[in-house]
Amino acid sequence: MRLLLLAPPGAGKGTQGARLAAAFNVKHISAGDLLRAAARSGSPVGRQISSCQERGDLVPDEIVFDVLTPVIVEAVARGGYILDGFPRTLPQATAAADLGARLGLALDAAVYLYAPEPVLVRRLLGRASQAGRGDDTADVIRHRLKVFAETTSPLIAYYEKRGILLAVNADQPPESVTAEIQARLPGPSPAHDIKDTQDTT
Ligand code: ADP
């Protein structure tokens, strides 16, 4: 199973990523978590990552590729992945598709989780009051939502055009979101034969 999760902050990418990875017995790859871990190294690149994340800006594509590519390649070798938070820009999406083509693999679906903005903000502020991620402040949340709308949301049309977009209402309990994704995922069919599809990641 190879899935990616495309969603604004607060829609539940992390939660669904973990649940789906357990359900399909594949690796959950969280771009945000991997970048936060790389930031903790304290190297110059690490400091660059952490200043982007603190501001709610995207980390430059090249850094994202360096951090994520080896993890994706390894997950592919072990049977698949749930990719949460990558790709997030059109250049990242085309690079991911190129990587898939090189590895001879098709993506099963791009799951777009959507919810009304007040719901997203409420969830993120709720999380801030509990776990306290540095970028869950009102100003940075607003900025992250804007970055999603401007830079990441074009990927919705990109995957729709490729015929693999699965849009799911994320404003329902986590178990219902997972169940809906599982029920609506395309089953094995000739259309998913590698030779018959151009959707690769
Ligand atoms: P959220 O979706 O709630 O913002 P994430 O943990 O997915 O949470 O991302 C947190 C931050 O990590 C982003 O604001 C950005 O700085 C960085 N990041 C995560 N994924 C990417 C990516 N694919 N490209 C660039 N930056 C990313």
CSV table of C-alpha atoms and ligand atoms in Angstrom, one decimal, residues 9-10 13 31-33 35-36 52-53 56-59 64 84-88 92 124 127 133 135 144, ligand 1:
chain,number,residue,atom,x,y,z
A,9,PRO,CA,-2.8,21.7,9.4
A,10,GLY,CA,-5.3,20.3,12.0
A,13,LYS,CA,-2.8,13.8,8.9
A,31,ALA,CA,7.5,14.7,6.9
A,32,GLY,CA,6.9,17.2,9.9
A,33,ASP,CA,8.2,14.7,12.4
A,35,LEU,CA,12.1,17.4,9.8
A,36,ARG,CA,11.6,18.2,13.5
A,52,CYS,CA,11.2,27.6,9.0
A,53,GLN,CA,9.1,25.4,11.2
A,56,GLY,CA,5.2,28.1,9.8
A,57,ASP,CA,7.0,28.4,6.5
A,58,LEU,CA,7.8,25.5,4.3
A,59,VAL,CA,11.3,24.0,4.6
A,64,VAL,CA,13.0,18.0,2.4
A,84,ASP,CA,2.0,12.3,5.8
A,85,GLY,CA,2.8,15.9,4.8
A,86,PHE,CA,4.9,15.2,1.7
A,87,PRO,CA,4.6,16.3,-1.1
A,88,ARG,CA,3.5,19.8,-0.1
A,92,GLN,CA,8.0,18.1,-4.5
A,124,LEU,CA,-4.7,23.2,16.7
A,127,ARG,CA,-3.4,20.7,20.8
A,133,ARG,CA,4.1,22.3,19.7
A,135,ASP,CA,4.2,26.3,15.9
A,144,ARG,CA,0.4,27.7,8.1
B,1,ADP,P1,1.0,20.7,10.1
B,1,ADP,O1,0.5,20.1,8.9
B,1,ADP,O2,0.1,20.8,11.2
B,1,ADP,O3,1.6,22.1,9.8
B,1,ADP,P2,3.5,19.1,10.0
B,1,ADP,O4,4.1,18.4,11.2
B,1,ADP,O5,3.0,18.3,8.9
B,1,ADP,O6,2.2,19.9,10.7
B,1,ADP,O7,4.4,20.2,9.5
B,1,ADP,C1,5.0,21.2,10.3
B,1,ADP,C2,6.1,22.0,9.6
B,1,ADP,O8,7.1,21.2,9.0
B,1,ADP,C3,5.5,22.8,8.4
B,1,ADP,O9,5.0,24.1,8.8
B,1,ADP,C4,6.8,23.0,7.6
B,1,ADP,O10,7.7,24.0,8.2
B,1,ADP,C5,7.5,21.7,7.8
B,1,ADP,N1,7.2,20.7,6.7
B,1,ADP,C6,6.5,19.6,6.9
B,1,ADP,N2,6.4,18.9,5.7
B,1,ADP,C7,7.0,19.7,4.8
B,1,ADP,C8,7.2,19.6,3.4
B,1,ADP,N3,6.8,18.5,2.7
B,1,ADP,N4,7.9,20.6,2.7
B,1,ADP,C9,8.3,21.6,3.4
B,1,ADP,N5,8.2,21.8,4.7
B,1,ADP,C10,7.5,20.8,5.4
